[in-house]
PDB file of C-alpha atoms and ligand atoms in Angstrom:
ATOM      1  CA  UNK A   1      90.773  39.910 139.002  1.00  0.00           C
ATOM      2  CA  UNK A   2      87.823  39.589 141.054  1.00  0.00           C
ATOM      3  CA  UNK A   3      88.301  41.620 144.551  1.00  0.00           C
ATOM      4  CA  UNK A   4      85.816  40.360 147.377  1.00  0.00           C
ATOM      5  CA  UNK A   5      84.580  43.727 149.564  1.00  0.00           C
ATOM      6  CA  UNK A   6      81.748  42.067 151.345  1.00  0.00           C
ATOM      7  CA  UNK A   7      82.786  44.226 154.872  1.00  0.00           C
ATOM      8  CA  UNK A   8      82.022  47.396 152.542  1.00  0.00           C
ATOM      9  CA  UNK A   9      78.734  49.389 153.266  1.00  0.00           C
ATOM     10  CA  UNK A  10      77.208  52.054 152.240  1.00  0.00           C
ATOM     11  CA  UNK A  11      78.169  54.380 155.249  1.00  0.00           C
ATOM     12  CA  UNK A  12      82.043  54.020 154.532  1.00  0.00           C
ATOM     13  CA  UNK A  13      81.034  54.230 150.532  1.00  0.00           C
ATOM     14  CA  UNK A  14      79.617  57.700 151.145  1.00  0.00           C
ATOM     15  CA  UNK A  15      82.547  58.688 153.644  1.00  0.00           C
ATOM     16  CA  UNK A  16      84.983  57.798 150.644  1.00  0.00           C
ATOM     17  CA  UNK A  17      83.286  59.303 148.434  1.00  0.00           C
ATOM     18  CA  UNK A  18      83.431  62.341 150.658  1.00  0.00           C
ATOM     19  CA  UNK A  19      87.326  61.639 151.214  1.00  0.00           C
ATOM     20  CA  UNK A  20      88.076  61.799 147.206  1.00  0.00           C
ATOM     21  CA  UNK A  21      86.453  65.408 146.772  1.00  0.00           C
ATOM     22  CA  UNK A  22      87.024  67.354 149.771  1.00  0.00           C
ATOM     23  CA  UNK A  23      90.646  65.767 150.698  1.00  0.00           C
ATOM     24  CA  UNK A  24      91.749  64.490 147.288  1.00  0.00           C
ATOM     25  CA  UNK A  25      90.401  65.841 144.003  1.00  0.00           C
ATOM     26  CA  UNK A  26      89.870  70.012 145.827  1.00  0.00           C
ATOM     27  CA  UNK A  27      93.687  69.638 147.164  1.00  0.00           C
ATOM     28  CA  UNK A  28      94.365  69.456 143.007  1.00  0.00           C
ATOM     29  CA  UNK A  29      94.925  65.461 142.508  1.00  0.00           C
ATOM     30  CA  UNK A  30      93.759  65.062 138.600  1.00  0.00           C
ATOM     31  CA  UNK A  31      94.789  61.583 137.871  1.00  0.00           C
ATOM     32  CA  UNK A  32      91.859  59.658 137.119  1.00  0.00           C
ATOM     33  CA  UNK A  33      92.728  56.527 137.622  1.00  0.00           C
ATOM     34  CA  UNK A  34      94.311  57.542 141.499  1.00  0.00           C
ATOM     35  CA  UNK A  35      90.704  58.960 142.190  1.00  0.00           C
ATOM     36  CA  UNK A  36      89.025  56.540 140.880  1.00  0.00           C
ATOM     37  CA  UNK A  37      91.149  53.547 142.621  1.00  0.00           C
ATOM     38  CA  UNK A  38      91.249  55.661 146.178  1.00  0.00           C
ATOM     39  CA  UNK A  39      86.911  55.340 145.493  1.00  0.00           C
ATOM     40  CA  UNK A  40      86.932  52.093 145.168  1.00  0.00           C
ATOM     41  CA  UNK A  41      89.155  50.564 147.976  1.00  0.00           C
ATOM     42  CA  UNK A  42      87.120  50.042 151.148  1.00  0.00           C
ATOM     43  CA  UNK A  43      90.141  51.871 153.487  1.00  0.00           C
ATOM     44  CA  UNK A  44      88.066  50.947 156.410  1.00  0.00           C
ATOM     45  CA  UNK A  45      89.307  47.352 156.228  1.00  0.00           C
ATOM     46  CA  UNK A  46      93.053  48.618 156.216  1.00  0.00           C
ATOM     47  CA  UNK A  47      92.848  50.025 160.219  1.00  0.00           C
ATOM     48  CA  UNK A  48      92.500  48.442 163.160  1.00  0.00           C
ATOM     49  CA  UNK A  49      89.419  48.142 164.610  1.00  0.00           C
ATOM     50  CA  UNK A  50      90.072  50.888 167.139  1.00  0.00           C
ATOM     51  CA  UNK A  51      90.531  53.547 164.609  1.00  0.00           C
ATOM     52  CA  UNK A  52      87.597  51.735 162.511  1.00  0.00           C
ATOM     53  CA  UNK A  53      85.875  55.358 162.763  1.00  0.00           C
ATOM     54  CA  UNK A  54      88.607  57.657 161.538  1.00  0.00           C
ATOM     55  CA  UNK A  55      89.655  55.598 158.526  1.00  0.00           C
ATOM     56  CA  UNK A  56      88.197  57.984 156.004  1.00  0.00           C
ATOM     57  CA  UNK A  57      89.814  61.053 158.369  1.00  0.00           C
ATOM     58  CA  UNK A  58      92.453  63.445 156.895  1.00  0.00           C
ATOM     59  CA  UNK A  59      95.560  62.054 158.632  1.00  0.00           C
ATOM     60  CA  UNK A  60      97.471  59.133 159.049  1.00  0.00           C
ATOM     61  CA  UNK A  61      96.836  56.416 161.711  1.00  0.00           C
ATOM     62  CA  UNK A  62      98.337  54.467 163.986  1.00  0.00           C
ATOM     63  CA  UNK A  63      98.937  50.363 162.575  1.00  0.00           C
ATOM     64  CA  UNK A  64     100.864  48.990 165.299  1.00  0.00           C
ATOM     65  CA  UNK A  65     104.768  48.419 165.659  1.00  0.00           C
ATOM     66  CA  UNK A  66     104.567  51.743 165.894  1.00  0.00           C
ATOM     67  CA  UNK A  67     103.738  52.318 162.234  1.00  0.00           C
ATOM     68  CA  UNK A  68     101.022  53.876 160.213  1.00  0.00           C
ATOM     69  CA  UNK A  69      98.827  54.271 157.393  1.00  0.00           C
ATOM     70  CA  UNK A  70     100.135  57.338 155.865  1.00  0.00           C
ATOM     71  CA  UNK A  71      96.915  60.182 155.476  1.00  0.00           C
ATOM     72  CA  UNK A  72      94.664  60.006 152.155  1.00  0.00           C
ATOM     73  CA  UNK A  73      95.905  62.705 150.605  1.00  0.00           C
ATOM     74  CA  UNK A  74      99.479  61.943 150.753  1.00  0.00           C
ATOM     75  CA  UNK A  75      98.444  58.292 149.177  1.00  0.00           C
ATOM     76  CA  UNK A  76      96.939  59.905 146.240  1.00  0.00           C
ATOM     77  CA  UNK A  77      99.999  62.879 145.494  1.00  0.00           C
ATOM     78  CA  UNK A  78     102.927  60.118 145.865  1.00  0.00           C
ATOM     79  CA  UNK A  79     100.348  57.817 143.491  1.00  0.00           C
ATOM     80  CA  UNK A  80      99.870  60.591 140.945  1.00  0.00           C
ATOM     81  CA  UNK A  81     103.673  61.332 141.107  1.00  0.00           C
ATOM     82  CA  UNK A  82     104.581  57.696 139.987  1.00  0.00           C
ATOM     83  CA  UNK A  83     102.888  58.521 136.490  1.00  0.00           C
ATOM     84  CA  UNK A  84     101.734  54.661 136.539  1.00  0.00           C
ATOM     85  CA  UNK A  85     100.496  52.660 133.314  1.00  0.00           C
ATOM     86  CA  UNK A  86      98.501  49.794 133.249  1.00  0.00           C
ATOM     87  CA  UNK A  87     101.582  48.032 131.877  1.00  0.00           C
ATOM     88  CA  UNK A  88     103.881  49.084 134.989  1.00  0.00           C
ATOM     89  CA  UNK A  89     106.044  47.453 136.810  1.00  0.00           C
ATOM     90  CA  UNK A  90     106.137  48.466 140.395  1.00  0.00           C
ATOM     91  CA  UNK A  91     108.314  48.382 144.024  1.00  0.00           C
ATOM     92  CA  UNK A  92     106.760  49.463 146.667  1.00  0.00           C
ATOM     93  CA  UNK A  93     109.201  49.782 150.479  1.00  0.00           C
ATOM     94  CA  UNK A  94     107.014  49.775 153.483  1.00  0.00           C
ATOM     95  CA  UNK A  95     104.303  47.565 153.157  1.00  0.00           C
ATOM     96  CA  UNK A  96     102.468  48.531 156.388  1.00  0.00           C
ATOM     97  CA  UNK A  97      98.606  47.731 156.470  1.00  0.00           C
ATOM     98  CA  UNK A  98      98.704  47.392 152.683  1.00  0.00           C
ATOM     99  CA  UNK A  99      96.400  49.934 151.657  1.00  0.00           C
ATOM    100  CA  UNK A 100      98.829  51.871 148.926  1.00  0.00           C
ATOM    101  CA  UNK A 101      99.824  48.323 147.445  1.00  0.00           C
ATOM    102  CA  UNK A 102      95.909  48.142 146.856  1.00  0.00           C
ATOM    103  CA  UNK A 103      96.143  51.550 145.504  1.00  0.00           C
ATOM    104  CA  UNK A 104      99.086  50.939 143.122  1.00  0.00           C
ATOM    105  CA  UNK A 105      97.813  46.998 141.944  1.00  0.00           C
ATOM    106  CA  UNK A 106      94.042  48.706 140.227  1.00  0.00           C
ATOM    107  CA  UNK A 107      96.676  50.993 138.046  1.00  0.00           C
ATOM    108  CA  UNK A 108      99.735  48.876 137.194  1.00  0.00           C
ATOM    109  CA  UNK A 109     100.070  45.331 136.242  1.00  0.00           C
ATOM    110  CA  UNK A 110     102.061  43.605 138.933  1.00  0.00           C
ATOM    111  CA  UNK A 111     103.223  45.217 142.373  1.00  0.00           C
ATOM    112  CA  UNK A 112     106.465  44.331 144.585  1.00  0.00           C
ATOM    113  CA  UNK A 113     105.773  45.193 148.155  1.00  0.00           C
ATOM    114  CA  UNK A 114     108.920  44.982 150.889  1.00  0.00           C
ATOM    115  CA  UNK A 115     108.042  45.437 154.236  1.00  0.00           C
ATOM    116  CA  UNK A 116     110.488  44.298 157.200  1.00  0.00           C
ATOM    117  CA  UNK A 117     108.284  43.777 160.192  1.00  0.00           C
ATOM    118  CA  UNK A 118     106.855  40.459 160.005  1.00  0.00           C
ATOM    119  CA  UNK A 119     103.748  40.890 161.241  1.00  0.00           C
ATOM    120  CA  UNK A 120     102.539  44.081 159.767  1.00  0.00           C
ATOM    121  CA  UNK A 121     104.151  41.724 156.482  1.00  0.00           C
ATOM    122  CA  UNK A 122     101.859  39.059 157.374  1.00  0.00           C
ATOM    123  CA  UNK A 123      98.813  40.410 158.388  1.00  0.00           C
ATOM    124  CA  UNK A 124      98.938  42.690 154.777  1.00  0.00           C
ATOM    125  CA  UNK A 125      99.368  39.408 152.138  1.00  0.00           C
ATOM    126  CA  UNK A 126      96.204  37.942 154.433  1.00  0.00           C
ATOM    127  CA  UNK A 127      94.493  40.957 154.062  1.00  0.00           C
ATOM    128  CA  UNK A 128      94.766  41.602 150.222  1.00  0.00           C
ATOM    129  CA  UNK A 129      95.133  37.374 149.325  1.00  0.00           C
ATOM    130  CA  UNK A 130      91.849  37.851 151.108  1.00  0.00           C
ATOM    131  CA  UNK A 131      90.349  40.614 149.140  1.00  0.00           C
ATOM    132  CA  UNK A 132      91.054  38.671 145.984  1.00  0.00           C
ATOM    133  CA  UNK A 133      94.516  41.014 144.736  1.00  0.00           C
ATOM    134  CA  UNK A 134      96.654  38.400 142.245  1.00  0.00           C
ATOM    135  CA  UNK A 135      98.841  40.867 141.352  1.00  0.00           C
ATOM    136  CA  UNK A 136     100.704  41.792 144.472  1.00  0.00           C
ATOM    137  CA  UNK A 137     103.994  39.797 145.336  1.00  0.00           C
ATOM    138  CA  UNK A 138     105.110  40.237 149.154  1.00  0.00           C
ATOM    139  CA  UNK A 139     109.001  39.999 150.593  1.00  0.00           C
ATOM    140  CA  UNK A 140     110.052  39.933 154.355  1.00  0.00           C
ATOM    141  CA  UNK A 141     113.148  42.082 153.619  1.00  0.00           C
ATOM    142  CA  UNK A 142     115.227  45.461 154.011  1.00  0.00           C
ATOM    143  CA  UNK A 143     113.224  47.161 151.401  1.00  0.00           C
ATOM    144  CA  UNK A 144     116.468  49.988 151.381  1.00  0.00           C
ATOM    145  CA  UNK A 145     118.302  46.907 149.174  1.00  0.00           C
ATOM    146  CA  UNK A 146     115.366  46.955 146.592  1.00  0.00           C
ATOM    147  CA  UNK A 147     114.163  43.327 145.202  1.00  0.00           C
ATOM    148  CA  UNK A 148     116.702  43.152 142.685  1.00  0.00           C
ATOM    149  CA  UNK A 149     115.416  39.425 141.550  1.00  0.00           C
ATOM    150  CA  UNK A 150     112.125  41.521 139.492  1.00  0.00           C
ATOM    151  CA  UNK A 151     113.995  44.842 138.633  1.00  0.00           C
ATOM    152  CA  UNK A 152     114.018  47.026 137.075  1.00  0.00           C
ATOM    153  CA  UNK A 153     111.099  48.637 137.959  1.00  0.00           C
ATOM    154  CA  UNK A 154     108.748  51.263 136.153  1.00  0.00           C
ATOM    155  CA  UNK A 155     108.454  53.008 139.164  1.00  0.00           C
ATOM    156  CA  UNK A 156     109.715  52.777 142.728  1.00  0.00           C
ATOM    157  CA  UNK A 157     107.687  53.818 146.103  1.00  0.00           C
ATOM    158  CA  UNK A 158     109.240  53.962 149.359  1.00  0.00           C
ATOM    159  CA  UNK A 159     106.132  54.927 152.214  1.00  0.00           C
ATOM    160  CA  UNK A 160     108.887  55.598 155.009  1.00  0.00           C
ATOM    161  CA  UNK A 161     111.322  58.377 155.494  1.00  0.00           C
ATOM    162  CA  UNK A 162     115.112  58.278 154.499  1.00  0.00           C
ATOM    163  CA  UNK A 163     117.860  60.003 155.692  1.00  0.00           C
ATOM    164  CA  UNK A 164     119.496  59.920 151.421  1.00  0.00           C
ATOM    165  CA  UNK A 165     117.923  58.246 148.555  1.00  0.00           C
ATOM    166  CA  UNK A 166     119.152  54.277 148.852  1.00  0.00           C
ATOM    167  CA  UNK A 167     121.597  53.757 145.555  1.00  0.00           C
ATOM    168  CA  UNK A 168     120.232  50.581 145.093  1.00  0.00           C
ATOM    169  CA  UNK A 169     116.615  51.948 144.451  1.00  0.00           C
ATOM    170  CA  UNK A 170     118.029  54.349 141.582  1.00  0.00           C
ATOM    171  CA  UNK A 171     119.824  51.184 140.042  1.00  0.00           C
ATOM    172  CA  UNK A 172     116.552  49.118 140.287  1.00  0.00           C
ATOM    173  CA  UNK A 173     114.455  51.620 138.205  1.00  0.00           C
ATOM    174  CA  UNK A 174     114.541  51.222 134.635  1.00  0.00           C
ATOM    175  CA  UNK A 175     115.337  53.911 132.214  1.00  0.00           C
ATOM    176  CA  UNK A 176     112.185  56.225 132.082  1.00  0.00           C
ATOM    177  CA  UNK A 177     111.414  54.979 135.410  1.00  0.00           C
ATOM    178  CA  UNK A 178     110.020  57.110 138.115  1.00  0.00           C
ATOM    179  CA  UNK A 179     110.934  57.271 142.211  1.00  0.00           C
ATOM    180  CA  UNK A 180     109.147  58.804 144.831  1.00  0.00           C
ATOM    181  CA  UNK A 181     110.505  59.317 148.174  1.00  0.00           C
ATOM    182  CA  UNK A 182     110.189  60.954 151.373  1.00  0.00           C
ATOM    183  CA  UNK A 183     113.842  62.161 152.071  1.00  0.00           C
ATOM    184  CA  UNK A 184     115.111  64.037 155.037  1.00  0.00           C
ATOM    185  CA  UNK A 185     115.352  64.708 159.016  1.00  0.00           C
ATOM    186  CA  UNK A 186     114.121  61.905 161.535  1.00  0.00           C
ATOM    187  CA  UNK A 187     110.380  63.766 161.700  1.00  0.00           C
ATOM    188  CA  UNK A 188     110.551  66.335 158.644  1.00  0.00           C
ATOM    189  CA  UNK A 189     111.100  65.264 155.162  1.00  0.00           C
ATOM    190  CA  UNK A 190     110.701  66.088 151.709  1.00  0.00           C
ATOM    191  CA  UNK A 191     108.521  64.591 149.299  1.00  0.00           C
ATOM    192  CA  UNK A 192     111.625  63.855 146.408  1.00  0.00           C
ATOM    193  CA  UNK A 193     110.317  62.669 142.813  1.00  0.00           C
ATOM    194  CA  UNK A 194     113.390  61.214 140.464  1.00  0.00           C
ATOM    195  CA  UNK A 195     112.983  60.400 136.989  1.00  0.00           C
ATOM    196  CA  UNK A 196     115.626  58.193 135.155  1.00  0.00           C
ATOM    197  CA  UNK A 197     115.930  59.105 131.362  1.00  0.00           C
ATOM    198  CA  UNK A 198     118.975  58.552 129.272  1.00  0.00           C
ATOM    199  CA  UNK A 199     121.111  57.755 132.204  1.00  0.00           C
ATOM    200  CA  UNK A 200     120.587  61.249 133.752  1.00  0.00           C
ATOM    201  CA  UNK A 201     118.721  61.652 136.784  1.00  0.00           C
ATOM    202  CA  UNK A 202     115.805  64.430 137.364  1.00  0.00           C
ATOM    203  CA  UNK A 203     114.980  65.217 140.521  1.00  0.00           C
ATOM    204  CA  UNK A 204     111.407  67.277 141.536  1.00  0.00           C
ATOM    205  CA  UNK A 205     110.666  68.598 145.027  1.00  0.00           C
ATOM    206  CA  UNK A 206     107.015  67.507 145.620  1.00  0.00           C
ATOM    207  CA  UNK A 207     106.732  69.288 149.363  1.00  0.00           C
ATOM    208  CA  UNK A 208     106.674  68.523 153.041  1.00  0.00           C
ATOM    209  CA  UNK A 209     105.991  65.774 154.502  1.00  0.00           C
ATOM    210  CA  UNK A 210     106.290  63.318 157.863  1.00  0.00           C
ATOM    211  CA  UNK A 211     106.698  59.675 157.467  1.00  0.00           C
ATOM    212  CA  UNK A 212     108.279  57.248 159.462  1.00  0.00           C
ATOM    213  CA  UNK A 213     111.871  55.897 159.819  1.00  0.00           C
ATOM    214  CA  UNK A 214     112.992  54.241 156.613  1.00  0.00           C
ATOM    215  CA  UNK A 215     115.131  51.516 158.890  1.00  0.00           C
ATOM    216  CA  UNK A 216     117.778  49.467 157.033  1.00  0.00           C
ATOM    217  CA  UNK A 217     121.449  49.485 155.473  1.00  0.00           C
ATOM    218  CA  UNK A 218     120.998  52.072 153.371  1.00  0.00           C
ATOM    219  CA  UNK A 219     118.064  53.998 155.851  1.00  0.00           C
ATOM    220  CA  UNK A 220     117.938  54.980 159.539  1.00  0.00           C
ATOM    221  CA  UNK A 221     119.806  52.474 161.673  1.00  0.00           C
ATOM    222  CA  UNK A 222     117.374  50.511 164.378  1.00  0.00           C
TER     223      UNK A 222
HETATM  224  N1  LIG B 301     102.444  51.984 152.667  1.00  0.00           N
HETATM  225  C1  LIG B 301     101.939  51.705 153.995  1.00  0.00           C
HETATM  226  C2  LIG B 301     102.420  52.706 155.027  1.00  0.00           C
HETATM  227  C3  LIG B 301     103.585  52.169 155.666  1.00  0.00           C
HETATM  228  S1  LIG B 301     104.337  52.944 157.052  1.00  0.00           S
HETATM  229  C4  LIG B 301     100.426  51.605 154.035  1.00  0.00           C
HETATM  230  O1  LIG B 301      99.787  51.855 152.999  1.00  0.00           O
HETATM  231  O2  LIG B 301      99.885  51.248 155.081  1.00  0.00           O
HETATM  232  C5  LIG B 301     106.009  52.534 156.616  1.00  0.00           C
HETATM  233  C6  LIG B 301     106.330  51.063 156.625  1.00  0.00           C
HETATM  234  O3  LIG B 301     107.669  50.938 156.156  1.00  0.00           O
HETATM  235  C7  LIG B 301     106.283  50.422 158.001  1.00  0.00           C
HETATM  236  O4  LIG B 301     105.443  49.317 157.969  1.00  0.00           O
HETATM  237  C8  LIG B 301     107.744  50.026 158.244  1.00  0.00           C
HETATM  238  O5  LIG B 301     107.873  48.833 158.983  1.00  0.00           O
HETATM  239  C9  LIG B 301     108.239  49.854 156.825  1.00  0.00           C
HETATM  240  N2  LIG B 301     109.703  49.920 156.661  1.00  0.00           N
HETATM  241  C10 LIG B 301     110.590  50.751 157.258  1.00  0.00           C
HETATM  242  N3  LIG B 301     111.842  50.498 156.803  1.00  0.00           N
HETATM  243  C11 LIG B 301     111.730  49.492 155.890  1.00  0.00           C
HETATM  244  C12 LIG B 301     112.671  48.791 155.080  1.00  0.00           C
HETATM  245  N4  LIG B 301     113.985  49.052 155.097  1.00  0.00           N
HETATM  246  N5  LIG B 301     112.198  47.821 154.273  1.00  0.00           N
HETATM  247  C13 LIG B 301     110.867  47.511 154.232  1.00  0.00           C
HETATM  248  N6  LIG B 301     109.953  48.136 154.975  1.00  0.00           N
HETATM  249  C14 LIG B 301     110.373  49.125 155.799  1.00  0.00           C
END
């Protein structure tokens, strides 16, 4: 795969680098391959031009549609809680700007993204089609209903908040398979982790955390 980063320079390279030590890596995030990824993707080109200045801040900004790119940090724990391999399968709900896709395609081998606005859906295949990614697959869809046609999954992540974990998600995910999910209250939710093994389910409380609404039949209703 051979990504294109021409609108990279070596400002924003030395703000990244800056984001991976102080934000990521002193914050306890060990996974090489999550460090090494959140180096290499220019997040600059994921915000809007507004917030062109902020994009290597420490919290999350605004993508229109009332959406956002969640904060750095958070990127890299849910990342490092999916336990990927570079044989992985995996479904991502809430594809937004795009950036975590970007994340989660330099660690697995293919990525399902499901985001149900069209034109934050839209504007994120041009984006990374653009950038050169061949292993991201996009859907216009209610992400709470999974993308059964490519399950089961390695590992599932859903980038919004839910009010329970969508049954449909936990059927999608293969035996071994890992999901993380922000679960909870309308503005306050916790950071759930579930791993499938030997039809029993595990579930890990990774910590706080704010996302928005998870909208769909088995999320938040509009
Ligand atoms: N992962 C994104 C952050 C997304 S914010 C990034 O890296 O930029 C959460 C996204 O989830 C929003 O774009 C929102 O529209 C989307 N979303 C909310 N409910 C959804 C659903 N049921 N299916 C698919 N996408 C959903």
């Amino acid at each position: 795969m051979e990504l294109e980063f021409s609108g990279d320079t070596p400002r924003f390279k030395e703000l990244r680098e800056k984001m991976v030590k102080y934000q990521i890596q002193q914050r306890g995030i060990r996974d090489p391959n999550v460090l090494q990824a959140m180096l290499f993707v220019p997040r600059h080109l994921f915000v809007p031009e507004e917030h062109l200045n902020e994009a290597y801040d420490d919290h999350p900004l605004p993508i229109g549609k009332g959406q956002t790119i969640s904060q750095p940090y958070i990127v890299a724990l849910m990342t490092e809680a999916l336990e990927l391999k570079k044989e992985d399968k995996v479904l991502e709900i809430g594809t937004g700007s795009g950036y975590q896709a970007a994340i989660l395609a330099l660690i697995a081998k293919e990525v399902y993204t499901v985001e149900r606005i069209k034109e934050l859906y839209e504007s994120a295949k041009e984006r990374l089609d653009r950038l050169g990614f061949k292993n991201i697959f996009f859907k216009l869809f209610d992400g709470t209903l999974g993308w059964e046609d490519h399950s089961p999954f390695d590992a599932i992540l859903v980038t919004a908040g839910a009010p329970s974990v969508p049954t449909p998600l936990v059927n999608q995910l293969k035996d071994g398979g890992r999901l993380v999910i922000p679960v909870g209250e309308r503005h306050n939710q916790e950071l759930i982790k579930i791993t499938k093994k030997d039809g029993l389910q595990r579930t890990q409380n990774l910590g706080g955390c704010r996302f928005v609404d998870l909208v769909g039949v088995h999320g938040w209703k509009v």
